[in-house]
Each structure stands twice: as structure tokens, then as C-alpha cells.
XYZ file of C-alpha atoms in Angstrom:
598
model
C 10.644 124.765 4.997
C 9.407 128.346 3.414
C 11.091 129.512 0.216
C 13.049 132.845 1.147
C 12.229 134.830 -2.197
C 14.684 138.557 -2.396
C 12.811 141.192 -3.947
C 14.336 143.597 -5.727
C 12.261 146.548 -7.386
C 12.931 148.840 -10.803
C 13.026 152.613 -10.938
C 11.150 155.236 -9.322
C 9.502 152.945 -6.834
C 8.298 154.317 -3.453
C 10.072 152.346 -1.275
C 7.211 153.580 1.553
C 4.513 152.572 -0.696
C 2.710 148.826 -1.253
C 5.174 147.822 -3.945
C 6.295 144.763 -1.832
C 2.598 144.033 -0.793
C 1.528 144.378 -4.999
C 4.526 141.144 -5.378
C 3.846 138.886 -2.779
C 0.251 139.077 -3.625
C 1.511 138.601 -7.608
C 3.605 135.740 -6.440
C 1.097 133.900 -4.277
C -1.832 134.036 -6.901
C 0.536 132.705 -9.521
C 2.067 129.659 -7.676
C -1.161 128.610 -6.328
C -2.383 128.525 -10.089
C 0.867 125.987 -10.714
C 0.002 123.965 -7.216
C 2.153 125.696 -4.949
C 0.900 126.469 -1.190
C 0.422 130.453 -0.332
C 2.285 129.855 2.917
C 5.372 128.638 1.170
C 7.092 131.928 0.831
C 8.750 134.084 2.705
C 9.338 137.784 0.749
C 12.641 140.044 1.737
C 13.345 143.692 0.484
C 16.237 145.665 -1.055
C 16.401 148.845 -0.534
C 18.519 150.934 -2.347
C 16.963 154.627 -2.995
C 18.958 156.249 -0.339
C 22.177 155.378 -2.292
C 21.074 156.882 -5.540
C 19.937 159.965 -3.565
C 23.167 160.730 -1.500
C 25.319 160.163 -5.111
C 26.010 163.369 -6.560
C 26.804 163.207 -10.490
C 29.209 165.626 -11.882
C 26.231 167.792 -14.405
C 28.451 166.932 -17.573
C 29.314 163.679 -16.642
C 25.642 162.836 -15.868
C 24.381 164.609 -19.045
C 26.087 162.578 -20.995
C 25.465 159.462 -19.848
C 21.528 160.514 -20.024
C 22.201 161.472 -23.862
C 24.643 158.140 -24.549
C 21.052 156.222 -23.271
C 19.145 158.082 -25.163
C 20.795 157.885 -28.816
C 21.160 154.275 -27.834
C 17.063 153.614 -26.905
C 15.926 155.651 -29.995
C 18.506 153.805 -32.394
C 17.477 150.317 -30.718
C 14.202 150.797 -31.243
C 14.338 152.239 -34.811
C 16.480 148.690 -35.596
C 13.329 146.552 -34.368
C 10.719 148.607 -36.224
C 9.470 150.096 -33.457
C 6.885 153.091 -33.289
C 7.611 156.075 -31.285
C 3.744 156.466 -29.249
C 2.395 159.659 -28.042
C 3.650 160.530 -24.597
C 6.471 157.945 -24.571
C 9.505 160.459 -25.144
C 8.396 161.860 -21.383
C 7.964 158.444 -19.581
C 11.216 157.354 -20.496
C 12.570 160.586 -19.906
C 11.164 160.087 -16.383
C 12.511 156.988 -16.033
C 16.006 156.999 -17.374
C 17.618 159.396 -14.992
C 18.311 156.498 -12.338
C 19.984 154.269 -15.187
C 22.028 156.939 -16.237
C 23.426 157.879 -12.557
C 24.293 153.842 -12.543
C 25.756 154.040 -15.271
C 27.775 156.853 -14.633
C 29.005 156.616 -11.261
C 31.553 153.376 -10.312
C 31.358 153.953 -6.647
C 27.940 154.203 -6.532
C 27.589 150.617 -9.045
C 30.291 149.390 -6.222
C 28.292 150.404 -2.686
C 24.965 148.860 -4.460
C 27.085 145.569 -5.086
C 28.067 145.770 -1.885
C 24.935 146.174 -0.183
C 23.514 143.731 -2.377
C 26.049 140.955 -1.401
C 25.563 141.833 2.712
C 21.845 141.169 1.671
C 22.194 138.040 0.448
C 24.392 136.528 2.588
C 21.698 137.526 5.465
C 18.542 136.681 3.838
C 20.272 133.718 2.411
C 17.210 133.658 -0.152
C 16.231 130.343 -2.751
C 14.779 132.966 -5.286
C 16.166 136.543 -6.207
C 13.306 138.296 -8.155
C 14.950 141.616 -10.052
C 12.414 143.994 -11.544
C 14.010 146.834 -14.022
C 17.087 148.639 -12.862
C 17.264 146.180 -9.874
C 18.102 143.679 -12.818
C 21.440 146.053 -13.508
C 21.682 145.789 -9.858
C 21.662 142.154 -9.246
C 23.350 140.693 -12.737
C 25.941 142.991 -12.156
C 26.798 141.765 -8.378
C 26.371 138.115 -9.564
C 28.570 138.070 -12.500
C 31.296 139.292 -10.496
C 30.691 137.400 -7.783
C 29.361 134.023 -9.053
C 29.713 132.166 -5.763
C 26.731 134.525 -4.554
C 24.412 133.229 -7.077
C 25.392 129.525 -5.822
C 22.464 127.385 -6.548
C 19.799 130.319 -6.527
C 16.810 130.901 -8.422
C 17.570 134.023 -10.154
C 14.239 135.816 -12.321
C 14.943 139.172 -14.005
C 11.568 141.247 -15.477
C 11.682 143.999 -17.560
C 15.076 143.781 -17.688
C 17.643 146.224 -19.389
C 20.597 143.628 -19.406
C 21.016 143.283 -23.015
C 20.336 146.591 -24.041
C 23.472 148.636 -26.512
C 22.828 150.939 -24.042
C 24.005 149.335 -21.298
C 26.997 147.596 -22.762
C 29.448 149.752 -21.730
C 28.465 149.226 -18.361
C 29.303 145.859 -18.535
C 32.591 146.175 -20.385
C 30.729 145.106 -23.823
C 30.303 141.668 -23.217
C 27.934 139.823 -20.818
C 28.921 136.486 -19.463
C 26.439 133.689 -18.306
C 25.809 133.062 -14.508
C 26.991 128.917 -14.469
C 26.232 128.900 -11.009
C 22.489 129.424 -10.014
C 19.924 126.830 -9.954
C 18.646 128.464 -13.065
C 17.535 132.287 -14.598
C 14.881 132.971 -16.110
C 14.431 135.878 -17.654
C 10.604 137.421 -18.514
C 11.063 139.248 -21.540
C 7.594 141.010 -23.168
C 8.268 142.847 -26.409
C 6.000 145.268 -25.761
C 8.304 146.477 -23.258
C 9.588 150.016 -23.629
C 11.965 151.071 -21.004
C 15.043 150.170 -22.857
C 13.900 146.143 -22.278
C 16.052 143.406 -24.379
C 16.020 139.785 -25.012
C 19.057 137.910 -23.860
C 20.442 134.309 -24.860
C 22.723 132.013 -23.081
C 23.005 128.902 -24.999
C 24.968 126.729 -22.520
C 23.988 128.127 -19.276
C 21.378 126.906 -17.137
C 19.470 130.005 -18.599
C 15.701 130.423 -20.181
C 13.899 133.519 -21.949
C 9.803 133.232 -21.207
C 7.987 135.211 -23.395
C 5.547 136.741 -20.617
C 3.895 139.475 -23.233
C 1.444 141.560 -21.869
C -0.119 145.276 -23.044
C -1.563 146.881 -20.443
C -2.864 150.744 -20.178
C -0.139 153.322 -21.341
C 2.677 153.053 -23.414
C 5.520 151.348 -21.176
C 3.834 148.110 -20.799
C 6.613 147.545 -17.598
C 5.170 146.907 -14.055
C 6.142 144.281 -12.144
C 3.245 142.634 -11.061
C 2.336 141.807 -14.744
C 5.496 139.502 -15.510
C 5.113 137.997 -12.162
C 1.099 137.075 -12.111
C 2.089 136.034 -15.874
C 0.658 132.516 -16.629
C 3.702 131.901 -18.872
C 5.460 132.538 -15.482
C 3.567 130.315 -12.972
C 3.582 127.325 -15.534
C 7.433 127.429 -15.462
C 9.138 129.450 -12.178
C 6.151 128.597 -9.935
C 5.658 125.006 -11.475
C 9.244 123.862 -10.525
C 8.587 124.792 -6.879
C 5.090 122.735 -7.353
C 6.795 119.561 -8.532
C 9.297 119.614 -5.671
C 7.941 121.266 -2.814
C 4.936 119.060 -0.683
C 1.652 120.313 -1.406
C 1.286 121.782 2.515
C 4.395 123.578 4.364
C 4.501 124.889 7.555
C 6.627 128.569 7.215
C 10.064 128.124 8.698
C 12.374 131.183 9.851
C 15.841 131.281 7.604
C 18.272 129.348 8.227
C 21.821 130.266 8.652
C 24.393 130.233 5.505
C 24.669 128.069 3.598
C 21.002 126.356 3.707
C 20.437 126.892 -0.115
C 20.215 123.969 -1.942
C 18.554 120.262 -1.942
C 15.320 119.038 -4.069
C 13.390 122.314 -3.631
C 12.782 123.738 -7.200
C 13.452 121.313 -10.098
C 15.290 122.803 -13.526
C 13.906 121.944 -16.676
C 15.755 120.629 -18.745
C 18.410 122.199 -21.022
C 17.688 120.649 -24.866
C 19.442 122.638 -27.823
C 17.007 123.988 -30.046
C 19.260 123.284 -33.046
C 21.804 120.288 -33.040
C 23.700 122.007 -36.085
C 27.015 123.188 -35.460
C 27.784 124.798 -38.503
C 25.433 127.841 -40.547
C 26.110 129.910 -42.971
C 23.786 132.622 -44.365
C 24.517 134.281 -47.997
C 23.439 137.378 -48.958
C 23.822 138.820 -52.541
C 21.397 141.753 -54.547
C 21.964 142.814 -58.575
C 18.505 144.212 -58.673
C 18.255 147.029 -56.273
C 15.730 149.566 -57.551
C 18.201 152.387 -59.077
C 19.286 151.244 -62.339
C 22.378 152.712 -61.779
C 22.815 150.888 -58.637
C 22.718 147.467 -60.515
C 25.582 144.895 -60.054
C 26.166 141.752 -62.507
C 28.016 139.383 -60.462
C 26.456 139.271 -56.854
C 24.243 136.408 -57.155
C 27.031 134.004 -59.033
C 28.939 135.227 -56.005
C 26.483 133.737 -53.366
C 26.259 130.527 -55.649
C 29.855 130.032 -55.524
C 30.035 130.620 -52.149
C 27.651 128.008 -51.359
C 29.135 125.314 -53.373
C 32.545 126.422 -51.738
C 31.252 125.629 -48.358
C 29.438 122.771 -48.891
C 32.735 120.961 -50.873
C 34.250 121.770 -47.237
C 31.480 119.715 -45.411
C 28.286 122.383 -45.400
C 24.903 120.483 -45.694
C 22.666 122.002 -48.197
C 19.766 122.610 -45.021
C 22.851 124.218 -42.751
C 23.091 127.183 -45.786
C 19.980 129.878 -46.523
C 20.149 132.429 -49.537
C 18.490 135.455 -50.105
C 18.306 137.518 -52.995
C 17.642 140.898 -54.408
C 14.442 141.859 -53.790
C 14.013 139.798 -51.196
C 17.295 140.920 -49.053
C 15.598 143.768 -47.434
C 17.019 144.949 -44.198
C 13.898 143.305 -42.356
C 14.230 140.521 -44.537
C 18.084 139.916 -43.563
C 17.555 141.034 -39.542
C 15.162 138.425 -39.791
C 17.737 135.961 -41.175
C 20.466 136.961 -39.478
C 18.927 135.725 -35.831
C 18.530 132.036 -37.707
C 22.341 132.378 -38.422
C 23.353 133.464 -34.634
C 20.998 132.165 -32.034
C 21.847 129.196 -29.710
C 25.669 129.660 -31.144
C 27.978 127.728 -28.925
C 31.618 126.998 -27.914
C 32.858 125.435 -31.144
C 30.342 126.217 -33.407
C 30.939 127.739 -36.887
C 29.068 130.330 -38.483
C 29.539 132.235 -41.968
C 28.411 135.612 -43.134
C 28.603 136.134 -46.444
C 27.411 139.442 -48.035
C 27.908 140.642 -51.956
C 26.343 144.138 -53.342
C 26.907 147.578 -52.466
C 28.298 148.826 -49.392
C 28.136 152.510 -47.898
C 29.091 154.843 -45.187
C 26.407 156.733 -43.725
C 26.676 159.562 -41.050
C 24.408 158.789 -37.665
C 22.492 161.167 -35.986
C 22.324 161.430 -32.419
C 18.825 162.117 -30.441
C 19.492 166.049 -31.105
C 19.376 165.358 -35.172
C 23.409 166.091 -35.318
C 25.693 164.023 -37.101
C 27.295 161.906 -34.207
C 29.870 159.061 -35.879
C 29.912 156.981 -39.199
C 29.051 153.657 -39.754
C 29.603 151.384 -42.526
C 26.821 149.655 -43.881
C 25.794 146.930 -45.981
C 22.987 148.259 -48.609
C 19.688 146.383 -48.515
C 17.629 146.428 -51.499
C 15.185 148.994 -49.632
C 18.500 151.065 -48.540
C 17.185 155.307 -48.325
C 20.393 156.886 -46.055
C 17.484 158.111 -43.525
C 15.013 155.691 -42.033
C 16.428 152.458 -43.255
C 19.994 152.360 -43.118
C 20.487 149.255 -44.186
C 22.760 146.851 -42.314
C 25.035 148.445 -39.517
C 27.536 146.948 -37.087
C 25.121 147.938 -34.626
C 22.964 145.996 -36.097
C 25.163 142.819 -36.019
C 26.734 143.138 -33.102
C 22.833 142.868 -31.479
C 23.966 139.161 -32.028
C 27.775 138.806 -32.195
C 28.760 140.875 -29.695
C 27.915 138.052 -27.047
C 28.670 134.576 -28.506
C 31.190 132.493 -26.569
C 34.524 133.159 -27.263
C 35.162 129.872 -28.189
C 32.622 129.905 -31.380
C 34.342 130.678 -34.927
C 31.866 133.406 -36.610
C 33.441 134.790 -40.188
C 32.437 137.563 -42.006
C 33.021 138.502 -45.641
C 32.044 141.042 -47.498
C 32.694 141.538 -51.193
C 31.661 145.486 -51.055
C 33.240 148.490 -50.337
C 32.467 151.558 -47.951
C 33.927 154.434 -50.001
C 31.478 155.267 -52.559
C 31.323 154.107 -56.515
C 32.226 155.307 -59.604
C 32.500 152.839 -63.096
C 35.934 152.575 -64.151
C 37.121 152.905 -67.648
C 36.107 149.759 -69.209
C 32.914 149.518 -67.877
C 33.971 147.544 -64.776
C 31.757 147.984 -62.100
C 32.359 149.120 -58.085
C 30.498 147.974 -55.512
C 29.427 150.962 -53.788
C 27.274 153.858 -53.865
C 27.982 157.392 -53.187
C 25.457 159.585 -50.941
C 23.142 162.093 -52.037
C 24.723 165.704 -51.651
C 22.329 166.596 -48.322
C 23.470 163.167 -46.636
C 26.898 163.706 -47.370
C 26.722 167.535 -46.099
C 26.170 165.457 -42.497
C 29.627 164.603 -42.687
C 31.567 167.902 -43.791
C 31.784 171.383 -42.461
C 33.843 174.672 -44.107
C 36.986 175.601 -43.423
C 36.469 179.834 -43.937
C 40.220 180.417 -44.227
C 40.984 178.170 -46.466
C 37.413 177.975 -48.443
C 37.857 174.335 -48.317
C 35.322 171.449 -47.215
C 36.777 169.147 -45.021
C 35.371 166.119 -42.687
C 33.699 167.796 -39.716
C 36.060 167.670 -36.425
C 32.960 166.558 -34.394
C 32.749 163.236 -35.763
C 35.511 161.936 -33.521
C 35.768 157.835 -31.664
C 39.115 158.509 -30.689
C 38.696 158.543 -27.063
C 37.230 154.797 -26.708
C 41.256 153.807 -27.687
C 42.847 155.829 -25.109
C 46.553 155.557 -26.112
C 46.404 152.906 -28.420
C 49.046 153.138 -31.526
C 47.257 154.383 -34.955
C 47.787 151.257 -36.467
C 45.313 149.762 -34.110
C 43.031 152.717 -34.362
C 42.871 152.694 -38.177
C 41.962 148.945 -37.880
C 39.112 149.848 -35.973
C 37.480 153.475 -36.207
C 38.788 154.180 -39.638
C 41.229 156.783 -40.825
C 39.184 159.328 -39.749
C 39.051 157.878 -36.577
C 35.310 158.125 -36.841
C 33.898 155.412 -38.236
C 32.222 152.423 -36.772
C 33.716 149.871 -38.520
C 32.022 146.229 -39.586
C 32.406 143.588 -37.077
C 34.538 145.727 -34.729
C 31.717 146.043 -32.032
C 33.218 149.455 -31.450
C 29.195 150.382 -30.131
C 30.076 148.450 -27.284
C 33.026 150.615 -26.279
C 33.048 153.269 -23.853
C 34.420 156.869 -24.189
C 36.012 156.359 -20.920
C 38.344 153.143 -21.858
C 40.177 153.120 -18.159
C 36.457 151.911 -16.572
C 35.884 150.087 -19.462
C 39.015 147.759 -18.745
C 38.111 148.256 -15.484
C 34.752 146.206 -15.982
C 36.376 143.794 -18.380
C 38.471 142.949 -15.209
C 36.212 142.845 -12.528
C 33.619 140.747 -14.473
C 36.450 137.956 -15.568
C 36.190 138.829 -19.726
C 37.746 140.129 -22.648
C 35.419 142.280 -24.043
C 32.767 142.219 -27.116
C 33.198 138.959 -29.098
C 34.686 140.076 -32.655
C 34.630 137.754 -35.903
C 37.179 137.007 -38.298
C 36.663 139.284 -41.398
C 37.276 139.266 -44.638
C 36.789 142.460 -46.859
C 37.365 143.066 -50.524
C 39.382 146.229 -50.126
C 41.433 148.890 -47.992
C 38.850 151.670 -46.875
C 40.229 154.087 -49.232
C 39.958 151.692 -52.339
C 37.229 150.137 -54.337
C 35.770 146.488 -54.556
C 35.442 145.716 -58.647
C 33.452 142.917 -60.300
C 35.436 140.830 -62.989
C 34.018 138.982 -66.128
C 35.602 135.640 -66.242
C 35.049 134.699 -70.123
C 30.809 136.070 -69.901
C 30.151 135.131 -66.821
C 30.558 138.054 -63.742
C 31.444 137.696 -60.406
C 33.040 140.057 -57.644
C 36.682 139.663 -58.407
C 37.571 139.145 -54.158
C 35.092 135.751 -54.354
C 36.355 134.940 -57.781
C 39.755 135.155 -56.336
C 39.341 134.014 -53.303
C 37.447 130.634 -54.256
C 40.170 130.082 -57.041
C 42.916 130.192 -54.396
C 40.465 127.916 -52.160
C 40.481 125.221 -54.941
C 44.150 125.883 -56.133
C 45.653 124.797 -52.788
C 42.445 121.969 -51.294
C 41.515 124.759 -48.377
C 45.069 123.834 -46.847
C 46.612 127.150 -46.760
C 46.024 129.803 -43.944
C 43.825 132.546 -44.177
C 46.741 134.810 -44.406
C 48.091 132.483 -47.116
C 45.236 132.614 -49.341
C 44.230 136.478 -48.506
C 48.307 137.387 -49.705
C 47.706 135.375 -52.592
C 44.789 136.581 -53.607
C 45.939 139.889 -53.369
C 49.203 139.040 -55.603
C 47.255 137.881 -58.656
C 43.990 141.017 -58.319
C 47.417 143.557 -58.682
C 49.649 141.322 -61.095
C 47.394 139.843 -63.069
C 44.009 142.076 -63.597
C 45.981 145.355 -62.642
C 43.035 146.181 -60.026
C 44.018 148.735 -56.956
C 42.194 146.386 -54.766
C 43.815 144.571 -51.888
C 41.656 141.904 -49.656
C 41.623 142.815 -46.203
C 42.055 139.987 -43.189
C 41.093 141.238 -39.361
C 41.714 138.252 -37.379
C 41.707 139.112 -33.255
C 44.995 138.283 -31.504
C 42.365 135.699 -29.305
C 40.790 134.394 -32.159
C 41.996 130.647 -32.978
C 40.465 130.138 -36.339
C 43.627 130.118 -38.841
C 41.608 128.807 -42.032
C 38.806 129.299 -44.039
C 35.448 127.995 -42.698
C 34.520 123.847 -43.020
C 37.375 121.205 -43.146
C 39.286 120.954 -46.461
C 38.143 118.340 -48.611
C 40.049 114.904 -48.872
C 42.935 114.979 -51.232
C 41.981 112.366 -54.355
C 44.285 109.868 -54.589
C 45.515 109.992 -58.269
C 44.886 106.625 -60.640
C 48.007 104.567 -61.159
């Protein structure tokens, strides 16, 4: 028996050249490191330039997918710390074009499925190795048609899967392949053409981390991830511990002869066996005196004692604090909170400080959308943004359906001002040359008004304002928090489309709480000396009052009641709870009534 291994290459590969001679020689060297035979393997091609040559992309249509890629790439890698290096701008330039027509053209995505599915129903192959853009390819094939990927060996390298970028393409949500023998994906960090790790918790699924820096600033060829040792001591070592040490090369067999002891899986072990997290999140300190709260950090303290009188153990909550709740310092946290999240499994967000609204620039340095964000305590409006929804949804936007993630945030997104009284808002207005981003003049009537640019509307097609509010804003404009409205396409027809054809709903969204309507202000109160933000005051009051019995829409109303009625404050809590979504009460399990004493 001979292992039938489908090779797939990335962009801009010369399909004449000695690309396929480079991987089988990659291949073989590797597996005989891990023990396997070099006549065990028979290699198969792809070929798929023709297609991409004979599709002809309208010039607007394929403009703006190569701009949509390129405001995503640049913001991506801003949001990891990345540098930009000397000649890189050019390479990717080069190598984006490809992507873009994918990305752009349906029929052509459809003919490469097709021919991709003809392929391996011929080649019937054990192994499918995708390299790059033949990753797109091949995951995008294989999620729609899972009975393809029927007890295959599937490895992606240098793959662009995960990427914002690609989202869209994938109707903003990307589903696990439960069928194939395994995946492993070969992720190196080093990576630049638009590269991006991916997590499946449940599925017979594995990142390697095959890091390599070779000469040049993509660090992306092929033979690298497969000649990796990280590679050959897991892919080629599960062939080694099934296959016999010496096989004699057989031709393929006929459909379906995949299958039987020929590669064996590791194992899948949970990395964590907590179901519940919660993360809390609250800065008084931030470096501008007049940016100073009172009651954020009583806030977080409440909050944790909250949650852990409705079953939280002390180890399943982290704090940070002030200084320390930079926006590295909370990315950093915020992948503890959401990785290996699965069906069932409860996690909590809980942010108190400022909040903004910040206007993005695309590639071209032009004011593209707005997006609220949560203000780190090294917050500038240019470089360092703070905390996005593009930012989150790097590791919402995917979790199982089934999971319950909530969000709440005791800040507001409209700027600040201190009421009379002294009672402090938790936000912060721009400077005057960030908020000219966001305005333009109207000449007749001498007026500024929000520029008419700065428009999402399209990615909701004909969907009532109501709806539209809920999710862009008023302005319509305005990436909202925990919306995953990045995900979204500007042509919402093929995005249903996708969400159809690849058997999902779309981005996962949270349940969220907020302290306010958009066009009010979150307030802290002083109960007695002490200061808190009057939403977690409130809402851990009604939390008590009623055990944790009540419905989120129960507590949020009441709440709401007693802020108006009772402190006179113009500040209504806000619930966004997705139609799908079948979490009705506040995170944990309400604590046991106490029996009163005779």
C-alpha cells in the first residue's frame, strides 16, 4: 500500500516549474526522519492557474476587494504588534492579487470547488497537503462538502483561513471539518502573507507551531513547514507508527479505499477542564488626571464576588488593573478567557473605565468607519486604539454556537463631560484633529456635520432601522461592540449565500450588557463614601434582591426603573441578546435559597 498524498500549491507558483519536485523531496526527508519509508508515497497535483487566468474581474469590483484585503492585513497586523519591514508593502502587493480575484468572484470560488472535488474523487488521496491560497481552496470545498474530507488527512501551511480578511468569504464564521482523519494546521508567526492561527476545540483538529525565519521578509514557502521537524514528529510520525517499516508502492485504488489503520490520530485531551472563565477588567488610574474614575476597581471586586456567590472558583476569575490593563496586557488576557471554549461553556467579560469612539483609517489614511472602543490605560486615538470589536471578535467570532460568552461593559461610547454635582462619566471625548476624522462642512449651511463617507449601511441590505441601529449605530457607521459587524460583507446577498452553502449562521455574537443608550452617558454613583459605576451597583443589587432568579430582561428593566426613579440619572442599561442565543439569565447558577430558622 503507498499513501496517495494531493498537493495543492499557494500563489504565484509556476505550475511548469519544480514546485512539486521541491515537496515530495520536503516530504520524503521529513518522514524518513520520523521512520517512515521514502517509497511510501505517492504525490498528485492540482492545478488550478488556468482558472484564475480565464476569470475576468469587473476593475471596481476587483479593486475593492484588493483594498478590503489590504485595510484588513495592515489593521491585523497593527493588532499583533507587528512591524511593517522594508520591502514587505510590495511582496504582499505581489501576492494578494490572486486572493482578492477569489474572493471576489463566486463562480470562479465555485469551478475551483468543483475541480477540486473531481480531483479527489479520482486521486482518492489519504493526505491533502494545502499550501497558501490552495488552503482557501481546499477548506472551502471541504466545509461544504464534508463527505469529501471522509477520513482524510488534511494539512494546511501558511494558511490564510482565519484571517478578518477572509471572513467574508466564508460568511463570517468558520465551522470545523468533523469528518477527516485529522487537520493539522502549520502555523509560523513569522508568517506574513495574511497567515492566522485557527482553533477548533472539539474537532479532530491540531495547530503545530512549525516557526521558521528564513531570507526575506515573508517567511512563507512551502517546503519550510513541510521539512519542519515539528512536522515530521507529528504528521509524518502517525504514518511511522502505523505503516510497516518497508512498502512496496501500490497504484490507487478505486473509491472508496480511504480508511483502515494507516495513520494513527493523537489523541484529543482538553487543555483546560474548566468550563466556566471570567476575566475583569477595571482602570481609575489612567495617566490624564482628568481621565481618572473613582469607582472602577470596587466595580471589578463586586463583580467577582457576584460570580463566585453563583458558583465561580476563585482560579476560574483573573483581574487586571489600571496600570496594568494595557491593551497588550488585556489581548494577552483575553486569549486565556476564549481559547479551547466549547459547546456549553460559559465565559464572562467584564470591563469598567472609559469607553470611546474612534474613527478608522483605511490603507489610504482616510477615515473609513467608527468603532467603539474600550480605553486601555496606554489608550493615544492613533497607534493604540485600545480595545476594538475587531479586536474581540479575533476570538468570539468563531466559538460554537452552543457556548454562552457575556459581555458587560459599564462605559459609554459618546464622549464625557462631569455633571453638576461632580458625578463622573465614563468616557472621554477626542482631541479636536481626531474628531475632524469624523466630520466634514456643509458650505451652504456653514454647519459641521458627520461626514457622508462613513457609511456600513450596505452590509444590512434591507433590514428595518431598528435592526440597523442595534448594530452599526445611528449613524449607521459604527462598528458596534460584540456585533462582529467586521465579519460582514458589503455585498449581504453572497454573504447569505455562503452562510447557506457552508451549513451556518454566521459570526458567533455574545450576550451584552451596556450601561447606556449610545446617545447617553454611563455615571458613577457614591453609595454612602464608597463609589462604584451606578449600572454594576445596580445591577448586582437587583442580582441579590431577587437570588439571580429573574431573567436578564427582568433584572436589566429593573435596573433601569430605579437609575431613572430613584437617582434621576438619563441612563438606561442596554440588553442585546441574539434571537439564537439560549442564555436567558445572568452568568453561574443562582445560589441556593436559605431556608429561614423556625
Amino acid at each position: 500500500m503507498s499513501i496517495r498524498i494531493l498537493c495543492i500549491h499557494g500563489v504565484n507558483t509556476n505550475e511548469n516549474g519544480d514546485w512539486l519536485a521541491k515537496w515530495q523531496q520536503s516530504i520524503r526527508s521529513a518522514a524518513a526522519s520520523a521512520g517512515v519509508a521514502a517509497n511510501a508515497f505517492e504525490f498528485h497535483e492540482l492545478r488550478y492557474n488556468a482558472h484564475f487566468e480565464a476569470a475576468k474581474a469587473d476593475g471596481a469590483v476587483y479593486a475593492e476587494a484588493v483594498k478590503r484585503l489590504w485595510n484588513s492585513y495592515w489593521a491585523h497586523r497593527r493588532a499583533l504588534g507587528r512591524a511593517t519591514e522594508k520591502g514587505l508593502g510590495t511582496l504582499i502587493d505581489n501576492t494578494i492579487g490572486m486572493v482578492a480575484k477569489w474572493t471576489a468572484l463566486p463562480q470562479l470560488r465555485q469551478q475551483l470547488a468543483t475541480e477540486l472535488a473531481q480531483s479527489i474523487k479520482s486521486v482518492n488521496p489519504h493526505v491533502i497537503c494545502a499550501h497558501s491560497l490552495g488552503s482557501l481552496i481546499t477548506y472551502d470545498t471541504l466545509a461544504a462538502q464534508q463527505a469529501l474530507a471522509q477520513d482524510r488527512l488534511f494539512v494546511t501551511l501558511g494558511s490564510q483561513i482565519g484571517h478578518p480578511a477572509l471572513a467574508e468569504s466564508f460568511g463570517g464564521y468558520l465551522k470545523p471539518l468533523s469528518t477527516v482523519r485529522h487537520w493539522y494546521h502549520l502555523f509560523n508567526s513569522e508568517d506574513a502573507v495574511l497567515t492566522c492561527e485557527l482553533d477548533f476545540p472539539e474537532a479532530p483538529y491540531t495547530q503545530l507551531d512549525t516557526y521558521f525565519d528564513e531570507w526575506g521578509p515573508l517567511d512563507h514557502s512551502a517546503e519550510q513547514y513541510l521539512a519542519h521537524e515539528v512536522t515530521a514528529s507529528n504528521v509524518w510520525a502517525g504514518l511511522a507508527k502505523a505503516l510497516p517499516r518497508s512498502i512496496e508502492p501500490a497504484k490507487p485504488k478505486p473509491a472508496p479505499a480511504v480508511g483502515g489503520p494507516w495513520f494513527k490520530a493523537p489523541t484529543l485531551q482538553r487543555r483546560s477542564p474548566r468550563k466556566r472563565r471570567a476575566l475583569l477588567i477595571g482602570i481609575n488610574e489612567y495617566p490624564q488626571p482628568e481621565n481618572r474614575l473613582s469607582g472602577c476597581v470596587n466595580d471589578v471586586f463586586q463583580m467577582s464576588a457576584m460570580l463566585q456567590e453563583r458558583g465561580y472558583q476563585p482560579e476560574e476569575i483573573r483581574v487586571v488593573l489600571d496600570a496594568r490593563a494595557t491593551t497588550r496586557g488585556v489581548d494577552e488576557r483575553l486569549k486565556w478567557l476564549l481559547e479551547d471554549v466549547r459547546a456549553g461553556d460559559e465565559r464572562v467579560l467584564f470591563y469598567s473605565g472609559h469607553g470611546a469612539q474612534v474613527a478608522a483609517l483605511d490603507t489610504d489614511g482616510e477615515p473609513d468607519h467608527k468603532d467603539e472602543a474600550l480605553v486601555t490605560y496606554d489608550f493615544d486615538w492613533s497607534g493604540n486604539t485600545g480595545i476594538t470589536d475587531d479586536t474581540l471578535a479575533r476570538y468570539y467570532a468563531n466559538l460554537p454556537y452552543e457556548a454562552r460568552l457575556s459581555i458587560i461593559l459599564d462605559c459609554c461610547h459618546s464622549g464625557g463631560i462631569a455633571r453638576a454635582g461632580g458625578v463622573a462619566v465614563r468616557g472621554i471625548n477626542p482631541p479636536d484633529d481626531v474628531r475632524h476624522r469624523g466630520i466634514e462642512w456643509d458650505a451652504a449651511k456653514e454647519m459641521w456635520f458627520p461626514r457622508k463617507k462613513l457609511d456600513l449601511r450596505s452590509r444590512m441590505n434591507k433590514a428595518p432601522a431598528e435592526v440597523v441601529r442595534r448594530y452599526l449605530g445611528a449613524d449607521g457607521a459604527t462598528q458596534k461592540m460584540g456585533r462582529a459587524v467586521s465579519r460582514w460583507s458589503d455585498d449581504p446577498t453572497a454573504f447569505k449565500a455562503a452562510t447557506r452553502r457552508l451549513g451556518h449562521h454566521g459570526p458567533y455574537n455574545p450576550v451584552l450588557l451596556a450601561a447606556c443608550r449610545e446617545d447617553q452617558y454611563a455615571y458613577e454613583y457614591t453609595h454612602g463614601s464608597v463609589p462604584y459605576g451606578a449600572m454594576t451597583f445596580m445591577l448586582i443589587q437587583q442580582l441579590r434582591a431577587t437570588a439571580g432568579r429573574k431573567t436578564l430582561e427582568d433584572v436589566v428593566t429593573q435596573c433601569n426603573s430605579v437609575l431613572k426613579s430613584k437617582l434621576g440619572y438619563e441612563q438606561e442599561v442596554q440588553l442585546y441578546r441574539p434571537r439564537e442565543h439560549q442564555q436567558t439569565r445572568f452568568p453561574g447558577k443562582a445560589p441556593v435559597a436559605k431556608k429561614k430558622k423556625a
